[in-house]
Coordinates of C-alpha atoms in Angstrom, one line a residue:
M1 CA 0.0 -0.1 0.0
D2 CA 1.3 3.5 -1.0
A3 CA 1.0 5.7 2.2
R4 CA 1.3 9.1 0.4
P5 CA -1.8 11.0 -0.1
L6 CA -3.4 10.7 -3.6
R7 CA -4.1 14.0 -5.3
I8 CA -7.4 13.8 -7.3
G9 CA -8.8 16.7 -9.2
N10 CA -11.9 17.3 -11.0
A11 CA -12.3 19.1 -14.4
S12 CA -16.0 18.6 -15.2
G13 CA -19.2 18.8 -13.1
F14 CA -21.6 18.3 -16.0
Y15 CA -21.8 17.8 -19.8
G16 CA -21.1 21.4 -20.9
D17 CA -18.9 22.6 -18.1
R18 CA -16.0 24.8 -18.6
F19 CA -14.1 23.4 -21.6
S20 CA -10.7 24.8 -20.5
A21 CA -10.9 23.2 -17.1
F22 CA -8.8 20.1 -18.2
R23 CA -5.9 22.4 -19.2
E24 CA -6.3 24.5 -16.2
M25 CA -6.1 21.5 -13.8
L26 CA -3.2 19.8 -15.6
E27 CA -1.1 22.9 -15.8
G28 CA -2.1 24.5 -12.4
G29 CA -0.2 22.2 -10.0
P30 CA 0.6 18.5 -9.3
L31 CA -2.0 15.8 -9.7
D32 CA -2.1 12.0 -9.6
V33 CA -5.5 11.6 -11.2
L34 CA -7.9 14.0 -13.0
T35 CA -11.6 13.0 -13.1
G36 CA -14.4 14.3 -15.1
D37 CA -18.2 14.0 -14.3
Y38 CA -20.4 14.4 -17.4
L39 CA -23.5 12.5 -16.5
A40 CA -26.8 13.6 -15.0
E41 CA -30.3 12.1 -15.3
L42 CA -31.2 14.7 -18.0
T43 CA -27.8 13.9 -19.7
M44 CA -28.7 10.3 -20.0
L45 CA -31.8 11.3 -21.9
I46 CA -29.9 13.6 -24.2
L47 CA -27.4 10.8 -24.9
G48 CA -30.1 8.3 -25.4
R49 CA -31.7 10.5 -28.1
D50 CA -28.3 11.0 -29.6
R51 CA -27.8 7.2 -29.7
M52 CA -31.2 6.7 -31.4
K53 CA -30.0 9.0 -34.2
N54 CA -26.5 7.4 -34.4
P55 CA -25.8 4.1 -32.8
A56 CA -22.1 4.9 -32.7
G57 CA -22.8 8.0 -30.5
G58 CA -24.2 8.2 -27.0
Y59 CA -21.1 9.5 -25.3
A60 CA -19.9 13.0 -24.3
K61 CA -18.1 14.3 -27.4
T62 CA -16.6 17.2 -25.5
F63 CA -14.4 14.9 -23.6
L64 CA -12.6 13.8 -26.7
R65 CA -12.0 17.4 -27.9
Q66 CA -10.7 18.3 -24.4
L67 CA -8.2 15.4 -24.5
E68 CA -7.0 16.2 -27.9
E69 CA -5.8 19.5 -26.6
T70 CA -4.4 18.2 -23.2
L71 CA -3.5 14.6 -23.4
G72 CA 0.1 15.4 -24.1
I73 CA 0.3 17.4 -20.8
A74 CA -1.2 14.5 -18.9
V75 CA 1.2 12.0 -20.3
E76 CA 4.2 14.3 -19.5
K77 CA 3.0 14.8 -16.0
K78 CA 2.0 11.2 -15.5
V79 CA -1.6 12.1 -14.6
R80 CA -4.2 9.3 -15.0
I81 CA -7.6 10.3 -16.2
V82 CA -10.9 8.8 -15.1
A83 CA -14.2 10.0 -16.5
N84 CA -17.8 8.8 -16.9
A85 CA -17.9 10.4 -20.4
G86 CA -18.6 7.0 -22.0
G87 CA -22.3 7.6 -21.2
L88 CA -24.3 5.0 -23.1
N89 CA -21.3 3.9 -25.2
P90 CA -18.1 3.5 -23.1
A91 CA -16.7 1.0 -25.6
G92 CA -17.2 3.3 -28.5
L93 CA -15.5 6.2 -26.6
A94 CA -12.6 4.0 -25.7
N95 CA -12.1 3.0 -29.4
D96 CA -12.2 6.7 -30.4
L97 CA -9.7 7.5 -27.7
R98 CA -7.3 4.9 -29.1
A99 CA -7.7 6.5 -32.5
L100 CA -6.9 9.8 -30.9
V101 CA -3.8 8.5 -29.1
A102 CA -2.5 7.1 -32.4
K103 CA -3.1 10.4 -34.1
L104 CA -1.3 12.3 -31.4
G105 CA 1.6 9.8 -31.5
L106 CA 1.3 9.1 -27.7
S107 CA 1.8 6.0 -25.7
V108 CA -1.4 5.8 -23.6
R109 CA -3.2 2.7 -22.3
V110 CA -7.1 3.0 -22.5
A111 CA -9.5 0.9 -20.5
H112 CA -13.3 1.2 -20.0
V113 CA -16.0 -0.1 -17.7
E114 CA -19.3 -1.4 -19.0
G115 CA -22.4 -3.4 -17.8
D116 CA -24.5 -0.6 -16.5
D117 CA -26.6 -0.4 -19.7
L118 CA -29.7 -2.5 -19.0
V119 CA -32.0 -1.1 -21.8
A120 CA -31.9 -4.5 -23.7
R121 CA -33.2 -6.2 -20.5
A122 CA -35.8 -3.7 -19.7
D123 CA -38.7 -6.1 -20.1
E124 CA -37.0 -8.9 -18.2
L125 CA -36.3 -6.7 -15.3
G126 CA -39.8 -5.1 -15.3
F127 CA -38.7 -1.6 -16.4
G128 CA -41.3 -1.2 -19.2
E129 CA -40.4 0.7 -22.4
S130 CA -37.4 2.9 -21.9
I131 CA -35.0 5.0 -23.9
T132 CA -32.3 4.4 -21.3
A133 CA -31.9 2.1 -18.4
N134 CA -28.7 2.5 -16.5
A135 CA -27.6 1.0 -13.3
Y136 CA -25.3 3.0 -11.0
L137 CA -22.1 1.0 -10.7
G138 CA -19.4 1.4 -8.2
G139 CA -15.6 2.1 -8.3
W140 CA -14.2 -1.4 -8.3
G141 CA -14.2 -1.7 -12.1
I142 CA -12.2 1.5 -12.3
A143 CA -9.8 0.1 -9.7
A144 CA -9.4 -3.0 -11.8
C145 CA -8.5 -1.0 -14.8
L146 CA -6.0 1.2 -13.0
D147 CA -4.4 -1.9 -11.4
A148 CA -3.9 -3.3 -14.9
G149 CA -2.0 -0.1 -15.8
A150 CA -4.6 2.0 -17.6
D151 CA -3.7 5.6 -18.1
I152 CA -7.3 6.5 -19.1
V153 CA -10.4 4.9 -17.8
V154 CA -13.9 5.8 -19.2
T155 CA -17.1 4.5 -17.8
G156 CA -20.8 4.6 -18.3
R157 CA -23.1 5.3 -15.5
V158 CA -21.1 4.9 -12.3
T159 CA -22.0 6.9 -9.3
D160 CA -20.3 10.3 -9.4
A161 CA -18.4 9.5 -6.1
S162 CA -17.0 6.3 -7.8
L163 CA -14.7 8.4 -9.9
V164 CA -12.7 9.1 -6.7
V165 CA -13.5 5.8 -4.9
G166 CA -12.0 3.7 -7.7
P167 CA -8.6 5.4 -7.9
A168 CA -8.3 5.7 -4.1
A169 CA -9.1 2.0 -3.7
S170 CA -6.5 1.0 -6.3
H171 CA -3.8 3.4 -4.9
F172 CA -4.1 2.3 -1.3
R173 CA -5.0 -1.3 -2.0
W174 CA -8.2 -1.0 0.0
Q175 CA -10.4 -4.2 0.4
R176 CA -14.0 -4.5 -0.4
H177 CA -15.0 -4.4 3.3
D178 CA -13.0 -1.3 4.3
W179 CA -16.3 0.5 4.8
D180 CA -14.9 3.5 6.6
R181 CA -12.1 4.1 4.1
L182 CA -14.5 3.7 1.2
A183 CA -17.1 6.0 2.8
G184 CA -14.5 8.6 3.4
A185 CA -13.6 8.5 -0.4
M186 CA -17.2 8.7 -1.2
V187 CA -17.6 11.9 0.7
A188 CA -14.6 13.5 -1.0
G189 CA -16.0 12.3 -4.4
H190 CA -19.3 13.9 -3.5
V191 CA -17.6 17.1 -2.8
L192 CA -15.6 17.0 -6.0
E193 CA -18.3 15.8 -8.3
C194 CA -19.9 19.2 -9.2
G195 CA -16.6 20.9 -9.9
A196 CA -16.6 24.7 -8.9
Q197 CA -19.6 24.2 -6.6
A198 CA -17.0 23.3 -4.0
T199 CA -14.8 26.2 -4.6
G200 CA -17.4 29.1 -4.3
G201 CA -19.6 28.5 -7.3
N202 CA -23.3 29.0 -6.6
F203 CA -22.4 29.9 -3.0
A204 CA -24.9 31.6 -0.8
F205 CA -22.5 34.1 0.7
F206 CA -20.8 34.7 -2.7
G207 CA -20.1 38.4 -1.7
E208 CA -17.4 37.1 0.8
I209 CA -15.1 35.8 -2.0
D210 CA -14.1 36.4 -5.5
V211 CA -16.2 34.0 -7.6
R212 CA -15.8 35.7 -11.0
R213 CA -13.9 32.5 -12.2
P214 CA -13.6 29.9 -9.4
G215 CA -11.0 27.2 -9.8
F216 CA -11.8 23.5 -9.9
P217 CA -11.4 21.5 -6.7
L218 CA -9.0 18.7 -5.9
A219 CA -8.8 16.3 -2.9
E220 CA -5.8 14.9 -1.1
I221 CA -7.0 11.5 -0.1
F222 CA -5.2 9.7 2.7
A223 CA -4.9 6.0 3.4
D224 CA -7.4 6.1 6.2
G225 CA -10.2 7.6 3.9
S226 CA -9.8 11.1 5.3
S227 CA -9.1 13.9 2.9
I228 CA -8.3 17.6 2.5
I229 CA -10.3 19.5 -0.1
T230 CA -8.3 22.2 -1.8
K231 CA -7.6 23.8 -5.2
H232 CA -4.6 24.8 -7.2
P233 CA -2.7 28.0 -5.9
G234 CA -3.6 31.2 -7.7
T235 CA -7.0 29.9 -9.1
G236 CA -10.2 31.8 -8.3
G237 CA -12.8 31.3 -5.7
A238 CA -12.1 29.7 -2.3
V239 CA -12.2 26.5 -0.4
T240 CA -13.7 27.1 3.1
V241 CA -15.7 25.1 5.5
D242 CA -18.9 26.6 4.1
T243 CA -18.1 26.1 0.4
V244 CA -17.5 22.5 1.2
K245 CA -20.7 22.1 3.4
A246 CA -22.6 23.7 0.5
Q247 CA -21.6 20.7 -1.6
L248 CA -22.0 18.2 1.1
V249 CA -25.7 19.0 1.6
Y250 CA -26.4 19.1 -2.2
E251 CA -28.7 16.5 -3.7
I252 CA -28.6 14.3 -0.7
G253 CA -31.3 12.6 1.5
G254 CA -30.8 11.4 5.0
A255 CA -27.7 10.7 7.1
R256 CA -27.1 7.3 5.3
Y257 CA -25.7 8.2 1.9
A258 CA -25.9 5.0 -0.2
G259 CA -23.7 3.9 -3.0
P260 CA -22.8 0.5 -4.5
D261 CA -19.4 0.5 -2.8
A262 CA -20.5 1.5 0.7
T263 CA -23.0 3.6 2.6
A264 CA -21.4 6.7 4.1
R265 CA -22.9 8.1 7.3
F266 CA -23.1 11.8 6.7
D267 CA -23.9 12.3 10.4
T268 CA -20.4 11.3 11.2
I269 CA -18.5 13.7 9.0
A270 CA -16.0 15.9 10.9
I271 CA -15.0 19.0 8.9
E272 CA -12.5 21.7 9.9
A273 CA -10.3 24.4 8.3
A274 CA -6.7 23.2 7.7
G275 CA -5.2 26.3 6.4
A276 CA -5.8 28.8 3.5
D277 CA -8.0 27.0 0.8
R278 CA -7.7 23.7 2.7
V279 CA -10.5 21.9 4.5
R280 CA -10.1 18.5 6.2
I281 CA -12.8 15.9 6.2
S282 CA -12.4 13.0 8.6
G283 CA -14.2 10.6 10.9
V284 CA -16.5 9.3 8.3
R285 CA -18.0 6.0 9.2
G286 CA -19.1 3.5 6.6
E287 CA -21.5 0.6 6.3
P288 CA -22.2 -2.1 3.8
P289 CA -24.1 -0.9 0.7
P290 CA -27.8 -1.8 0.0
P291 CA -28.3 -5.2 -1.8
D292 CA -30.0 -3.3 -4.6
V293 CA -28.5 -0.8 -7.0
K294 CA -30.3 2.3 -8.4
V295 CA -31.3 2.4 -12.0
C296 CA -31.8 5.5 -14.0
L297 CA -34.8 5.1 -16.4
N298 CA -35.7 7.5 -19.1
R299 CA -38.8 7.1 -21.3
L300 CA -40.5 9.2 -23.9
G301 CA -43.2 11.1 -22.0
G302 CA -44.7 12.7 -25.0
F303 CA -44.4 16.1 -26.7
R304 CA -44.6 19.6 -25.3
N305 CA -44.7 23.2 -26.5
E306 CA -45.2 26.6 -24.7
A307 CA -45.8 30.3 -25.2
T308 CA -45.1 33.1 -22.8
F309 CA -47.3 36.1 -22.8
V310 CA -46.1 39.4 -21.3
L311 CA -48.7 41.3 -19.4
V312 CA -47.9 45.0 -18.6
G313 CA -49.4 47.5 -16.3
L314 CA -53.0 47.3 -14.8
D315 CA -55.4 44.5 -14.5
I316 CA -52.9 41.7 -14.7
E317 CA -55.2 39.1 -13.3
R318 CA -57.9 40.0 -15.8
K319 CA -55.6 40.0 -18.7
A320 CA -54.4 36.5 -17.8
A321 CA -58.0 35.2 -17.4
L322 CA -58.8 36.7 -20.9
V323 CA -55.9 34.8 -22.5
R324 CA -56.8 31.7 -20.7
A325 CA -60.5 31.9 -21.9
Q326 CA -59.4 32.7 -25.5
L327 CA -56.9 29.9 -25.6
D328 CA -59.2 27.3 -23.9
A329 CA -61.8 28.1 -26.6
A330 CA -59.4 28.0 -29.5
L331 CA -57.6 24.7 -28.6
N332 CA -59.7 22.1 -30.5
P333 CA -58.7 19.3 -30.0
R334 CA -57.5 20.2 -26.6
P335 CA -54.0 18.8 -25.7
A336 CA -53.9 16.3 -22.8
E337 CA -52.4 18.8 -20.5
V338 CA -52.6 22.6 -20.6
I339 CA -50.8 24.3 -17.7
Y340 CA -51.2 28.0 -17.1
T341 CA -48.4 29.7 -14.9
L342 CA -48.9 33.4 -13.9
A343 CA -45.7 35.0 -12.5
R344 CA -46.5 38.4 -10.8
T345 CA -43.2 40.0 -11.4
D346 CA -44.9 43.4 -11.9
H347 CA -44.4 46.4 -9.7
A348 CA -46.9 49.3 -9.1
D349 CA -45.9 52.7 -10.5
A350 CA -42.8 51.0 -12.1
P351 CA -40.0 53.3 -13.5
T352 CA -39.4 50.8 -16.5
E353 CA -41.8 49.0 -18.7
E354 CA -40.1 45.7 -17.8
Q355 CA -40.6 46.3 -14.1
A356 CA -44.3 46.8 -14.8
S357 CA -44.5 43.4 -16.5
A358 CA -45.9 40.0 -15.4
T359 CA -45.7 36.8 -17.5
L360 CA -48.2 34.1 -18.3
R361 CA -46.6 30.9 -19.5
V362 CA -48.8 28.3 -21.1
T363 CA -47.3 24.8 -21.5
V364 CA -49.1 22.0 -23.4
K365 CA -48.3 18.3 -23.4
D366 CA -49.6 15.4 -25.4
A367 CA -48.7 12.0 -26.7
D368 CA -49.4 13.3 -30.3
P369 CA -46.8 15.9 -31.5
K370 CA -49.5 17.4 -33.8
A371 CA -51.7 18.3 -30.8
V372 CA -49.0 20.6 -29.4
G373 CA -47.6 21.8 -32.6
K374 CA -49.1 24.1 -35.2
P375 CA -52.6 24.2 -33.8
F376 CA -51.4 25.5 -30.4
S377 CA -48.8 27.9 -31.9
S378 CA -51.3 29.3 -34.3
A379 CA -53.9 29.7 -31.6
A380 CA -51.4 31.7 -29.5
V381 CA -50.2 34.0 -32.3
E382 CA -53.6 34.6 -33.7
L383 CA -54.5 36.4 -30.5
A384 CA -52.0 39.2 -31.4
L385 CA -54.6 41.8 -32.4
A386 CA -57.6 40.3 -30.7
S387 CA -56.7 40.0 -26.9
Y388 CA -55.6 42.1 -24.0
P389 CA -54.1 45.6 -24.4
G390 CA -50.4 45.7 -24.8
F391 CA -50.3 42.0 -26.2
C392 CA -46.8 40.7 -26.4
L393 CA -45.1 37.3 -26.6
T394 CA -41.5 36.7 -25.5
G395 CA -41.0 34.7 -28.7
L396 CA -42.9 32.7 -31.3
P397 CA -43.9 29.2 -30.3
G398 CA -42.7 26.5 -32.7
D399 CA -43.3 22.8 -33.2
G400 CA -43.8 20.5 -30.3
A401 CA -40.6 19.0 -28.9
P402 CA -40.3 15.5 -27.2
F403 CA -39.8 15.4 -23.5
G404 CA -38.6 12.5 -21.3
V405 CA -39.8 11.2 -18.0
Y406 CA -37.2 10.0 -15.4
T407 CA -38.0 7.2 -13.0
P408 CA -35.7 5.7 -10.5
A409 CA -35.8 1.8 -10.3
Y410 CA -33.9 -0.6 -8.1
V411 CA -32.6 -4.1 -9.1
D412 CA -30.7 -6.8 -7.2
A413 CA -26.9 -6.0 -7.6
R414 CA -26.3 -9.5 -8.5
K415 CA -28.3 -9.1 -11.7
V416 CA -26.2 -6.2 -13.0
P417 CA -23.0 -7.0 -14.8
H418 CA -19.9 -5.0 -13.9
V419 CA -17.2 -5.5 -16.3
A420 CA -13.7 -3.9 -16.5
V421 CA -12.3 -4.1 -20.0
L422 CA -8.5 -3.8 -19.4
P423 CA -6.0 -2.1 -21.7
D424 CA -5.1 -5.4 -23.4
G425 CA -8.8 -6.2 -24.1
A426 CA -9.2 -8.7 -21.3
R427 CA -12.5 -8.6 -19.6
T428 CA -12.7 -8.9 -15.8
D429 CA -16.0 -9.4 -14.1
I430 CA -16.5 -7.4 -10.9
A431 CA -18.6 -9.4 -8.4
P432 CA -21.0 -7.5 -6.2
V433 CA -19.9 -7.2 -2.6
D434 CA -20.7 -10.2 -0.6
E435 CA -22.1 -8.2 2.4
A436 CA -25.0 -5.9 2.1
R437 CA -27.3 -4.0 4.5
R438 CA -30.9 -2.7 3.8
L439 CA -31.0 1.1 4.0
E440 CA -32.8 2.3 7.0
A441 CA -33.3 5.8 8.5
V442 CA -31.0 6.7 11.4
S443 CA -32.5 7.3 14.8
A444 CA -33.5 10.9 15.3
P445 CA -30.6 12.8 16.7
V446 CA -31.0 14.8 20.0
L447 CA -31.7 18.4 19.1
P448 CA -29.6 21.2 20.9
T449 CA -31.0 23.1 23.8
P450 CA -33.2 25.9 22.4
L451 CA -32.0 29.5 22.7
T452 CA -33.4 31.4 25.7
P453 CA -36.3 33.5 24.3
G454 CA -35.5 37.1 23.7
P455 CA -36.2 40.0 21.3
T456 CA -36.4 39.1 17.7
R457 CA -36.3 40.9 14.4
R458 CA -38.1 40.1 11.2
V459 CA -35.5 39.7 8.5
P460 CA -34.7 37.4 5.6
L461 CA -33.6 33.9 6.7
G462 CA -30.5 34.4 4.5
Q463 CA -29.0 36.9 7.0
V464 CA -28.0 34.0 9.2
A465 CA -28.4 30.7 7.1
L466 CA -26.9 29.4 4.0
A467 CA -28.5 27.1 1.6
R468 CA -28.1 24.9 -1.5
S469 CA -30.8 23.1 -3.4
G470 CA -31.0 20.6 -6.2
D471 CA -32.9 17.8 -7.9
K472 CA -33.3 14.1 -7.7
G473 CA -35.7 13.2 -10.5
G474 CA -39.1 14.6 -9.5
D475 CA -38.0 15.4 -5.9
A476 CA -36.1 18.4 -4.7
N477 CA -33.7 18.8 -1.8
I478 CA -32.9 21.9 0.2
G479 CA -29.9 21.9 2.5
V480 CA -29.7 24.7 5.1
W481 CA -26.9 25.4 7.6
V482 CA -25.6 27.9 10.0
R483 CA -22.1 28.9 11.1
T484 CA -22.3 29.1 14.9
E485 CA -23.7 26.9 17.6
E486 CA -26.0 29.6 18.9
A487 CA -27.5 29.9 15.5
W488 CA -27.8 26.1 15.3
R489 CA -29.7 26.1 18.6
W490 CA -32.3 28.5 16.9
L491 CA -32.5 26.9 13.4
A492 CA -32.9 23.3 14.5
H493 CA -36.1 24.2 16.4
A494 CA -37.4 27.0 14.1
L495 CA -37.1 25.5 10.7
T496 CA -39.5 22.6 10.9
E497 CA -41.3 20.9 8.1
E498 CA -44.4 23.0 8.7
A499 CA -42.4 26.2 8.9
L500 CA -41.0 25.2 5.4
R501 CA -44.4 24.7 4.1
T502 CA -45.4 28.2 5.3
L503 CA -42.2 29.8 3.8
L504 CA -42.5 27.9 0.5
P505 CA -46.2 27.7 -0.3
E506 CA -45.5 25.6 -3.4
T507 CA -44.7 22.7 -1.1
R508 CA -47.8 22.8 1.1
S509 CA -49.5 19.8 -0.5
L510 CA -46.4 17.7 -0.8
K511 CA -44.6 15.3 1.4
I512 CA -41.5 16.7 3.1
H513 CA -38.9 14.8 4.9
R514 CA -36.6 16.7 7.3
H515 CA -33.1 15.2 8.2
V516 CA -31.1 16.7 11.0
L517 CA -27.2 16.7 10.7
P518 CA -25.9 18.2 13.9
N519 CA -22.3 17.6 13.0
L520 CA -22.7 20.0 10.1
R521 CA -25.2 22.3 11.9
A522 CA -27.4 21.5 8.9
L523 CA -30.9 20.5 8.0
N524 CA -31.8 18.8 4.8
F525 CA -35.3 18.8 3.4
V526 CA -36.5 16.4 0.6
V527 CA -39.7 17.6 -1.1
E528 CA -41.4 14.8 -2.9
G529 CA -42.8 15.4 -6.3
L530 CA -42.1 19.2 -6.5
L531 CA -40.4 18.7 -9.9
G532 CA -43.1 16.5 -11.3
E533 CA -41.6 13.6 -13.4
G534 CA -38.1 15.1 -13.7
V535 CA -36.3 18.0 -15.3
S536 CA -37.3 17.3 -18.9
S537 CA -40.9 16.9 -18.0
S538 CA -41.2 19.7 -15.3
T539 CA -43.2 22.7 -16.2
R540 CA -42.0 24.5 -13.0
F541 CA -40.3 27.9 -13.4
D542 CA -37.1 26.5 -11.8
P543 CA -37.3 22.9 -13.2
Q544 CA -34.3 21.6 -11.4
G545 CA -35.0 23.3 -8.1
K546 CA -31.5 24.9 -8.1
A547 CA -32.8 28.2 -6.7
L548 CA -35.2 26.8 -4.1
G549 CA -32.5 27.5 -1.4
E550 CA -32.2 31.1 -2.4
W551 CA -35.9 31.5 -2.4
L552 CA -36.0 30.1 1.1
R553 CA -33.2 32.4 2.2
A554 CA -35.2 35.4 0.8
R555 CA -38.2 34.7 3.0
H556 CA -38.7 36.8 6.1
V557 CA -38.7 35.1 9.6
D558 CA -38.4 36.2 13.2
V559 CA -34.7 35.9 14.1
P560 CA -33.3 36.3 17.6
E561 CA -31.6 39.7 17.7
Q562 CA -28.5 38.0 19.4
L563 CA -27.8 36.2 16.1
L564 CA -27.8 39.4 14.1

């Protein structure tokens, strides 16, 4: 076992992230491994449609172009590259990488991991008709490829954290039952997976640091699974306890964070500053993973179209009602779903026309593309001279576009192949772990002693609390945390599920789960169904729930004056 820390960097948090990040990370300082995360639930749908048009496609083409510019630097600096850019076609990407390597005249060993794509077995596994069906694999296939000498490993749908777990397990020769070490690497991987979100990107208190161009993060992983999160010297943004916490609470559920390699106990994470732009994560306890692995299913949900009417000045509600009545009468046949969303963004006595404006967004959905195409678009446009005063559209609606519906499924890990295709072409089957544990909620932690009642002031919650929110299919999560023990003694009792429903009225009819993480002074709320059937299908203004946390922080609450 190599006892030195392993420096793992990240150069992509999504398909479309900063193109130059690979070069920045390779040139910015020492690294052992550079990872790239390209896959999200929506990305799998995009790649699925790409594969339908071209069976040789289905992978993140950006990755190839990035390596064409930077692979020589990686070879020179002996940096190994691990990315899930293979998407639905890791073998195809590996072949194209070998062609690129030959073109560049380099000596590079390429391997890939496959087995996650279950779409051909959708009926057998009870998934129904799907465009994509991909199981979340773990890091042991990556580790096997690296053990065999691979310089580049590309995968399909592995968990985001596995891009870090695999290299760490290989480097330190961890065993399959090293739950605490694996869980520690999972936590570091979770911090790195979204790139600059760990270095100040999308950070609630962004005014405290220079986030005009945040650098990408890296983790120094140690043999015991602990890590230090940092970034290259001289890059923008910052790595602080709070920027790391912001990523820790992003898109999680309860205290047990499950993956195919282990289950990490987020209620055991210890986090502390370890110098300028250095944050230590330690103490993470791990448990065996669940017996089932998650599967990302995407199916064609139908077709959709929309038009947005601009309503200016007086009588906004009456103008919106007129449009609705006119469209309802004109849509014949009526699409299966017609959703009207009025956003009252208008201000009284506004100094600009835009500030006097509200919008009425009309979204239509149907299984038949014709039902949401020209008939709807024509009906909206034909109102131009025959509707409310000041009629205006933000743009002309076009033809209906297909949308996908995301559904999570779960399948016995023993039914999912996990294959490491080594640099020499040999295929190694990765067996599922022989110990598993059903995922259960942790016992409710003891809440801190409430603050002594005293005078309060009604201010935005965001004056004392930070937040970050995101999506998990049709559900949304909102992580909220505070910096001091006194603020935690207030927040833990003040921000209940019912309080959240009051502050965010859109959640009132939905099921909300509150998870308490005292070690992070954090609460995590999971709101079921807020995003409908997933990002591509959602008609919500913020379809991925990314700004829910900022909406919550903007709401006014009674805060003890001693915290202000």
